[in-house]
């Protein structure tokens, strides 16, 4: 299995809703990442997990809450989002932190906040 | 600071033409990695190539080739005999190390359209 699987593929949520994005990989990768990509822009790093521990938070607002329950699974919990949070959320994984082997990306969740 | 510049915002060519996507980078590091990713309309980022700063050998993979020139800080990507399936947004990226982790710094991307 050489994939990163993200669910759901599309999500529409209201500003008062609570929802979660899920990311799963079975490649034995020990580093996992959340990126946010606005339309016609490059991806921007949000969070980095290494061995299930949060390594980096790129000053992301607290309405985004990441969680890594095990080495294969990465969640992003969403609460009280704003319309400007509408974007493509990409999950990625790599063998280790800092190995520079490049990431394997999932196909993303297209989030619309109404 | 680490920076990647893809000056070509959009390129449109007719099928079977060759096309080159430019990438220029700035880095404070002596050891670094460069990447190219393809993003089709479906959204996923598809890894194409990784090149480390000590390997300036050009690489060819089928219709794809990459020209890394450290002297000009460029890492250009050429598609030979382009096909409609090559239509996508292409990102050049540079590795950046923060707090022991690898972070990818992306260029703004080049939207490539191959017309039949």
PDB file of C-alpha atoms in Angstrom:
ATOM      1  CA  UNK A   1       0.000   0.000   0.000  1.00  0.00           C
ATOM      2  CA  UNK A   2       1.683   3.190  -1.186  1.00  0.00           C
ATOM      3  CA  UNK A   3      -1.145   5.603  -0.623  1.00  0.00           C
ATOM      4  CA  UNK A   4      -2.287   8.250   1.768  1.00  0.00           C
ATOM      5  CA  UNK A   5      -6.067   8.105   2.065  1.00  0.00           C
ATOM      6  CA  UNK A   6      -8.084  11.125   3.101  1.00  0.00           C
ATOM      7  CA  UNK A   7     -11.767  11.230   4.011  1.00  0.00           C
ATOM      8  CA  UNK A   8     -14.090  12.808   3.294  1.00  0.00           C
ATOM      9  CA  UNK A   9     -13.209  14.082  -0.161  1.00  0.00           C
ATOM     10  CA  UNK A  10     -15.639  16.977   0.136  1.00  0.00           C
ATOM     11  CA  UNK A  11     -17.083  18.656   3.218  1.00  0.00           C
ATOM     12  CA  UNK A  12     -19.484  21.548   3.636  1.00  0.00           C
ATOM     13  CA  UNK A  13     -19.893  22.835   7.161  1.00  0.00           C
ATOM     14  CA  UNK A  14     -21.492  25.744   8.933  1.00  0.00           C
ATOM     15  CA  UNK A  15     -19.531  28.097  11.136  1.00  0.00           C
ATOM     16  CA  UNK A  16     -20.998  26.557  14.291  1.00  0.00           C
ATOM     17  CA  UNK A  17     -20.376  22.949  13.309  1.00  0.00           C
ATOM     18  CA  UNK A  18     -17.742  20.542  14.564  1.00  0.00           C
ATOM     19  CA  UNK A  19     -16.265  18.173  12.017  1.00  0.00           C
ATOM     20  CA  UNK A  20     -13.139  16.075  11.565  1.00  0.00           C
ATOM     21  CA  UNK A  21     -10.887  15.251   8.641  1.00  0.00           C
ATOM     22  CA  UNK A  22      -9.215  11.870   8.582  1.00  0.00           C
ATOM     23  CA  UNK A  23      -5.939  10.763   7.043  1.00  0.00           C
ATOM     24  CA  UNK A  24      -4.566   7.227   6.949  1.00  0.00           C
ATOM     25  CA  UNK A  25      -1.370   5.623   5.655  1.00  0.00           C
ATOM     26  CA  UNK A  26      -0.027   2.082   5.916  1.00  0.00           C
ATOM     27  CA  UNK A  27       3.463   2.612   4.549  1.00  0.00           C
ATOM     28  CA  UNK A  28       5.105   2.622   7.974  1.00  0.00           C
ATOM     29  CA  UNK A  29       5.891   6.311   7.666  1.00  0.00           C
ATOM     30  CA  UNK A  30       6.615   7.945  11.001  1.00  0.00           C
ATOM     31  CA  UNK A  31       6.090  11.590  10.045  1.00  0.00           C
ATOM     32  CA  UNK A  32       2.723  12.991   9.013  1.00  0.00           C
ATOM     33  CA  UNK A  33       1.715  16.456   7.956  1.00  0.00           C
ATOM     34  CA  UNK A  34      -1.285  18.697   7.386  1.00  0.00           C
ATOM     35  CA  UNK A  35      -1.109  21.291   4.639  1.00  0.00           C
ATOM     36  CA  UNK A  36      -3.694  23.882   3.652  1.00  0.00           C
ATOM     37  CA  UNK A  37      -4.052  25.005   0.057  1.00  0.00           C
ATOM     38  CA  UNK A  38      -6.177  27.962  -0.972  1.00  0.00           C
ATOM     39  CA  UNK A  39      -7.374  28.228  -4.552  1.00  0.00           C
ATOM     40  CA  UNK A  40      -4.586  29.016  -7.010  1.00  0.00           C
ATOM     41  CA  UNK A  41      -1.993  29.074  -4.240  1.00  0.00           C
ATOM     42  CA  UNK A  42       0.699  26.613  -3.179  1.00  0.00           C
ATOM     43  CA  UNK A  43       0.222  24.372  -0.146  1.00  0.00           C
ATOM     44  CA  UNK A  44       1.157  25.840   3.225  1.00  0.00           C
ATOM     45  CA  UNK A  45       2.299  23.758   6.169  1.00  0.00           C
ATOM     46  CA  UNK A  46       0.010  23.642   9.205  1.00  0.00           C
ATOM     47  CA  UNK A  47       1.207  20.810  11.475  1.00  0.00           C
ATOM     48  CA  UNK A  48       3.903  18.159  11.626  1.00  0.00           C
ATOM     49  CA  UNK A  49       3.700  14.966  13.667  1.00  0.00           C
ATOM     50  CA  UNK A  50       6.620  12.683  14.309  1.00  0.00           C
ATOM     51  CA  UNK A  51       6.174   9.336  16.046  1.00  0.00           C
ATOM     52  CA  UNK A  52       2.658  10.399  17.002  1.00  0.00           C
ATOM     53  CA  UNK A  53       3.837  13.547  18.759  1.00  0.00           C
ATOM     54  CA  UNK A  54       3.206  17.077  17.544  1.00  0.00           C
ATOM     55  CA  UNK A  55       6.525  18.528  16.367  1.00  0.00           C
ATOM     56  CA  UNK A  56       5.490  21.694  14.630  1.00  0.00           C
ATOM     57  CA  UNK A  57       2.489  23.987  14.745  1.00  0.00           C
ATOM     58  CA  UNK A  58       2.891  26.773  12.217  1.00  0.00           C
ATOM     59  CA  UNK A  59       0.908  29.274  14.309  1.00  0.00           C
ATOM     60  CA  UNK A  60      -2.378  27.730  13.266  1.00  0.00           C
ATOM     61  CA  UNK A  61      -5.527  29.112  14.967  1.00  0.00           C
ATOM     62  CA  UNK A  62      -6.916  26.927  17.752  1.00  0.00           C
ATOM     63  CA  UNK A  63     -10.111  26.264  15.800  1.00  0.00           C
ATOM     64  CA  UNK A  64      -7.946  23.662  14.021  1.00  0.00           C
ATOM     65  CA  UNK A  65      -6.972  20.840  16.375  1.00  0.00           C
ATOM     66  CA  UNK A  66      -4.781  17.988  15.128  1.00  0.00           C
ATOM     67  CA  UNK A  67      -4.652  14.533  16.644  1.00  0.00           C
ATOM     68  CA  UNK A  68      -2.492  11.486  15.938  1.00  0.00           C
ATOM     69  CA  UNK A  69      -4.107   8.478  17.674  1.00  0.00           C
ATOM     70  CA  UNK A  70      -1.598   5.996  16.205  1.00  0.00           C
ATOM     71  CA  UNK A  71       1.217   5.796  13.695  1.00  0.00           C
ATOM     72  CA  UNK A  72      -1.139   5.243  10.752  1.00  0.00           C
ATOM     73  CA  UNK A  73      -3.822   7.784  11.487  1.00  0.00           C
ATOM     74  CA  UNK A  74      -3.932  11.567  11.559  1.00  0.00           C
ATOM     75  CA  UNK A  75      -7.039  13.613  12.268  1.00  0.00           C
ATOM     76  CA  UNK A  76      -7.807  17.299  11.995  1.00  0.00           C
ATOM     77  CA  UNK A  77     -10.677  18.455  14.186  1.00  0.00           C
ATOM     78  CA  UNK A  78     -12.502  21.560  13.045  1.00  0.00           C
ATOM     79  CA  UNK A  79     -14.597  23.847  15.208  1.00  0.00           C
ATOM     80  CA  UNK A  80     -16.070  27.315  14.693  1.00  0.00           C
ATOM     81  CA  UNK A  81     -14.412  27.801  11.347  1.00  0.00           C
ATOM     82  CA  UNK A  82     -14.676  30.935   9.244  1.00  0.00           C
ATOM     83  CA  UNK A  83     -15.537  31.157   5.528  1.00  0.00           C
ATOM     84  CA  UNK A  84     -11.904  32.093   4.817  1.00  0.00           C
ATOM     85  CA  UNK A  85     -10.916  28.634   6.091  1.00  0.00           C
ATOM     86  CA  UNK A  86     -12.453  27.144   2.961  1.00  0.00           C
ATOM     87  CA  UNK A  87      -9.601  25.376   1.178  1.00  0.00           C
ATOM     88  CA  UNK A  88      -8.144  22.047   0.123  1.00  0.00           C
ATOM     89  CA  UNK A  89      -6.647  20.285   3.137  1.00  0.00           C
ATOM     90  CA  UNK A  90      -3.851  17.926   2.221  1.00  0.00           C
ATOM     91  CA  UNK A  91      -2.360  15.245   4.369  1.00  0.00           C
ATOM     92  CA  UNK A  92       1.104  13.868   3.672  1.00  0.00           C
ATOM     93  CA  UNK A  93       3.532  11.399   5.153  1.00  0.00           C
ATOM     94  CA  UNK A  94       7.249  10.712   4.936  1.00  0.00           C
ATOM     95  CA  UNK A  95       9.501   7.913   6.171  1.00  0.00           C
ATOM     96  CA  UNK A  96      10.996   9.944   8.953  1.00  0.00           C
ATOM     97  CA  UNK A  97      11.168  13.521  10.048  1.00  0.00           C
ATOM     98  CA  UNK A  98      13.815  15.416   8.133  1.00  0.00           C
ATOM     99  CA  UNK A  99      14.790  12.622   5.750  1.00  0.00           C
ATOM    100  CA  UNK A 100      14.177  14.719   2.657  1.00  0.00           C
ATOM    101  CA  UNK A 101      12.753  11.777   0.780  1.00  0.00           C
ATOM    102  CA  UNK A 102       9.789  13.841  -0.180  1.00  0.00           C
ATOM    103  CA  UNK A 103       6.265  13.399   0.906  1.00  0.00           C
ATOM    104  CA  UNK A 104       3.483  11.144  -0.241  1.00  0.00           C
ATOM    105  CA  UNK A 105       0.375  13.283  -0.407  1.00  0.00           C
ATOM    106  CA  UNK A 106      -3.255  12.307  -0.173  1.00  0.00           C
ATOM    107  CA  UNK A 107      -5.838  13.636  -2.614  1.00  0.00           C
ATOM    108  CA  UNK A 108      -7.149  16.095  -0.061  1.00  0.00           C
ATOM    109  CA  UNK A 109     -10.428  17.181   1.471  1.00  0.00           C
ATOM    110  CA  UNK A 110     -12.124  20.136  -0.179  1.00  0.00           C
ATOM    111  CA  UNK A 111     -13.654  22.078   2.673  1.00  0.00           C
ATOM    112  CA  UNK A 112     -16.303  24.751   2.237  1.00  0.00           C
ATOM    113  CA  UNK A 113     -17.364  26.787   5.258  1.00  0.00           C
ATOM    114  CA  UNK A 114     -20.733  28.484   4.881  1.00  0.00           C
TER     115      UNK A 114
ATOM    116  CA  UNK B   1      15.205  32.800   3.696  1.00  0.00           C
ATOM    117  CA  UNK B   2      14.215  29.841   1.566  1.00  0.00           C
ATOM    118  CA  UNK B   3      12.321  30.896  -1.520  1.00  0.00           C
ATOM    119  CA  UNK B   4      11.165  29.311  -4.756  1.00  0.00           C
ATOM    120  CA  UNK B   5      10.148  31.335  -7.785  1.00  0.00           C
ATOM    121  CA  UNK B   6       8.165  29.953 -10.675  1.00  0.00           C
ATOM    122  CA  UNK B   7       7.863  32.955 -12.901  1.00  0.00           C
ATOM    123  CA  UNK B   8       5.513  31.304 -15.407  1.00  0.00           C
ATOM    124  CA  UNK B   9       2.012  31.461 -13.974  1.00  0.00           C
ATOM    125  CA  UNK B  10       0.347  29.767 -16.924  1.00  0.00           C
ATOM    126  CA  UNK B  11       1.595  28.032 -20.044  1.00  0.00           C
ATOM    127  CA  UNK B  12      -0.531  26.771 -22.904  1.00  0.00           C
ATOM    128  CA  UNK B  13       0.846  24.669 -25.753  1.00  0.00           C
ATOM    129  CA  UNK B  14      -0.439  22.376 -28.424  1.00  0.00           C
ATOM    130  CA  UNK B  15      -0.060  18.651 -27.962  1.00  0.00           C
ATOM    131  CA  UNK B  16       3.311  17.185 -29.018  1.00  0.00           C
ATOM    132  CA  UNK B  17       5.151  20.424 -28.392  1.00  0.00           C
ATOM    133  CA  UNK B  18       8.025  20.458 -25.927  1.00  0.00           C
ATOM    134  CA  UNK B  19       7.587  22.705 -22.907  1.00  0.00           C
ATOM    135  CA  UNK B  20       9.953  23.842 -20.157  1.00  0.00           C
ATOM    136  CA  UNK B  21       8.836  24.952 -16.715  1.00  0.00           C
ATOM    137  CA  UNK B  22      11.273  27.227 -14.932  1.00  0.00           C
ATOM    138  CA  UNK B  23      12.181  27.122 -11.256  1.00  0.00           C
ATOM    139  CA  UNK B  24      14.628  29.410  -9.463  1.00  0.00           C
ATOM    140  CA  UNK B  25      15.389  29.041  -5.778  1.00  0.00           C
ATOM    141  CA  UNK B  26      17.130  30.835  -2.936  1.00  0.00           C
ATOM    142  CA  UNK B  27      18.554  29.033   0.057  1.00  0.00           C
ATOM    143  CA  UNK B  28      20.887  29.662   2.965  1.00  0.00           C
ATOM    144  CA  UNK B  29      21.808  25.972   3.176  1.00  0.00           C
ATOM    145  CA  UNK B  30      24.713  24.163   1.529  1.00  0.00           C
ATOM    146  CA  UNK B  31      22.810  20.897   1.628  1.00  0.00           C
ATOM    147  CA  UNK B  32      19.270  20.990   0.384  1.00  0.00           C
ATOM    148  CA  UNK B  33      16.762  19.100  -1.715  1.00  0.00           C
ATOM    149  CA  UNK B  34      14.638  20.186  -4.627  1.00  0.00           C
ATOM    150  CA  UNK B  35      11.395  18.594  -5.736  1.00  0.00           C
ATOM    151  CA  UNK B  36       8.836  18.752  -8.486  1.00  0.00           C
ATOM    152  CA  UNK B  37       5.218  17.835  -7.871  1.00  0.00           C
ATOM    153  CA  UNK B  38       2.293  17.575 -10.274  1.00  0.00           C
ATOM    154  CA  UNK B  39      -1.224  18.511  -9.152  1.00  0.00           C
ATOM    155  CA  UNK B  40      -3.951  17.375 -11.550  1.00  0.00           C
ATOM    156  CA  UNK B  41      -7.508  18.714 -11.205  1.00  0.00           C
ATOM    157  CA  UNK B  42      -8.343  15.879  -8.807  1.00  0.00           C
ATOM    158  CA  UNK B  43      -6.177  17.616  -6.218  1.00  0.00           C
ATOM    159  CA  UNK B  44      -3.527  15.187  -5.087  1.00  0.00           C
ATOM    160  CA  UNK B  45       0.106  16.200  -5.286  1.00  0.00           C
ATOM    161  CA  UNK B  46       2.038  13.624  -7.283  1.00  0.00           C
ATOM    162  CA  UNK B  47       5.753  13.357  -6.553  1.00  0.00           C
ATOM    163  CA  UNK B  48       7.870  13.559  -9.720  1.00  0.00           C
ATOM    164  CA  UNK B  49      11.481  13.970  -8.661  1.00  0.00           C
ATOM    165  CA  UNK B  50      13.842  14.736  -5.783  1.00  0.00           C
ATOM    166  CA  UNK B  51      17.317  16.125  -6.358  1.00  0.00           C
ATOM    167  CA  UNK B  52      19.942  16.838  -3.713  1.00  0.00           C
ATOM    168  CA  UNK B  53      22.273  19.803  -3.905  1.00  0.00           C
ATOM    169  CA  UNK B  54      25.362  17.659  -4.513  1.00  0.00           C
ATOM    170  CA  UNK B  55      24.010  15.903  -7.556  1.00  0.00           C
ATOM    171  CA  UNK B  56      23.988  18.179 -10.578  1.00  0.00           C
ATOM    172  CA  UNK B  57      23.512  15.410 -13.059  1.00  0.00           C
ATOM    173  CA  UNK B  58      20.533  15.968 -15.299  1.00  0.00           C
ATOM    174  CA  UNK B  59      17.850  13.333 -15.141  1.00  0.00           C
ATOM    175  CA  UNK B  60      15.549  11.899 -17.757  1.00  0.00           C
ATOM    176  CA  UNK B  61      12.484   9.788 -17.071  1.00  0.00           C
ATOM    177  CA  UNK B  62      10.547   8.977 -20.199  1.00  0.00           C
ATOM    178  CA  UNK B  63       9.241  12.239 -21.622  1.00  0.00           C
ATOM    179  CA  UNK B  64      10.302  14.164 -18.514  1.00  0.00           C
ATOM    180  CA  UNK B  65      13.723  15.663 -17.949  1.00  0.00           C
ATOM    181  CA  UNK B  66      15.210  17.943 -15.333  1.00  0.00           C
ATOM    182  CA  UNK B  67      18.098  20.390 -15.615  1.00  0.00           C
ATOM    183  CA  UNK B  68      19.688  21.325 -12.280  1.00  0.00           C
ATOM    184  CA  UNK B  69      22.177  24.193 -12.424  1.00  0.00           C
ATOM    185  CA  UNK B  70      23.561  25.172  -9.063  1.00  0.00           C
ATOM    186  CA  UNK B  71      25.461  28.126 -10.525  1.00  0.00           C
ATOM    187  CA  UNK B  72      22.206  29.814 -11.495  1.00  0.00           C
ATOM    188  CA  UNK B  73      20.095  28.276  -8.675  1.00  0.00           C
ATOM    189  CA  UNK B  74      17.718  26.796 -11.187  1.00  0.00           C
ATOM    190  CA  UNK B  75      15.954  23.461 -11.457  1.00  0.00           C
ATOM    191  CA  UNK B  76      13.997  23.452 -14.692  1.00  0.00           C
ATOM    192  CA  UNK B  77      11.596  20.774 -15.880  1.00  0.00           C
ATOM    193  CA  UNK B  78      11.028  19.855 -19.526  1.00  0.00           C
ATOM    194  CA  UNK B  79       8.233  17.751 -20.956  1.00  0.00           C
ATOM    195  CA  UNK B  80       9.001  16.406 -24.415  1.00  0.00           C
ATOM    196  CA  UNK B  81       6.193  15.653 -26.863  1.00  0.00           C
ATOM    197  CA  UNK B  82       3.553  16.903 -24.450  1.00  0.00           C
ATOM    198  CA  UNK B  83       0.221  15.128 -24.083  1.00  0.00           C
ATOM    199  CA  UNK B  84      -3.187  16.288 -22.917  1.00  0.00           C
ATOM    200  CA  UNK B  85      -2.758  14.190 -19.747  1.00  0.00           C
ATOM    201  CA  UNK B  86       0.178  16.406 -18.790  1.00  0.00           C
ATOM    202  CA  UNK B  87      -2.253  19.260 -18.125  1.00  0.00           C
ATOM    203  CA  UNK B  88      -1.938  20.118 -14.446  1.00  0.00           C
ATOM    204  CA  UNK B  89      -0.406  22.578 -12.029  1.00  0.00           C
ATOM    205  CA  UNK B  90       3.265  21.883 -11.449  1.00  0.00           C
ATOM    206  CA  UNK B  91       5.016  22.927  -8.248  1.00  0.00           C
ATOM    207  CA  UNK B  92       8.699  23.219  -7.652  1.00  0.00           C
ATOM    208  CA  UNK B  93       9.648  22.916  -3.978  1.00  0.00           C
ATOM    209  CA  UNK B  94      12.705  23.334  -1.771  1.00  0.00           C
ATOM    210  CA  UNK B  95      13.407  21.605   1.507  1.00  0.00           C
ATOM    211  CA  UNK B  96      13.719  23.734   4.606  1.00  0.00           C
ATOM    212  CA  UNK B  97      14.625  22.424   8.014  1.00  0.00           C
ATOM    213  CA  UNK B  98      12.759  23.818  10.982  1.00  0.00           C
ATOM    214  CA  UNK B  99      13.055  22.386  14.475  1.00  0.00           C
ATOM    215  CA  UNK B 100      14.564  19.210  13.067  1.00  0.00           C
ATOM    216  CA  UNK B 101      11.713  18.650  10.671  1.00  0.00           C
ATOM    217  CA  UNK B 102      11.548  18.883   6.937  1.00  0.00           C
ATOM    218  CA  UNK B 103       9.271  21.530   5.542  1.00  0.00           C
ATOM    219  CA  UNK B 104       8.623  21.989   1.855  1.00  0.00           C
ATOM    220  CA  UNK B 105       8.672  25.537   0.539  1.00  0.00           C
ATOM    221  CA  UNK B 106       6.648  25.618  -2.651  1.00  0.00           C
ATOM    222  CA  UNK B 107       6.782  27.961  -5.580  1.00  0.00           C
ATOM    223  CA  UNK B 108       3.540  29.549  -6.719  1.00  0.00           C
ATOM    224  CA  UNK B 109       3.037  26.855  -9.324  1.00  0.00           C
ATOM    225  CA  UNK B 110       2.743  26.845 -13.107  1.00  0.00           C
ATOM    226  CA  UNK B 111      -0.574  25.899 -14.642  1.00  0.00           C
ATOM    227  CA  UNK B 112       0.160  23.903 -17.776  1.00  0.00           C
ATOM    228  CA  UNK B 113      -2.540  23.369 -20.372  1.00  0.00           C
ATOM    229  CA  UNK B 114      -1.931  21.015 -23.265  1.00  0.00           C
ATOM    230  CA  UNK B 115      -4.422  21.554 -26.055  1.00  0.00           C
ATOM    231  CA  UNK B 116      -5.303  18.755 -28.475  1.00  0.00           C
TER     232      UNK B 116
END
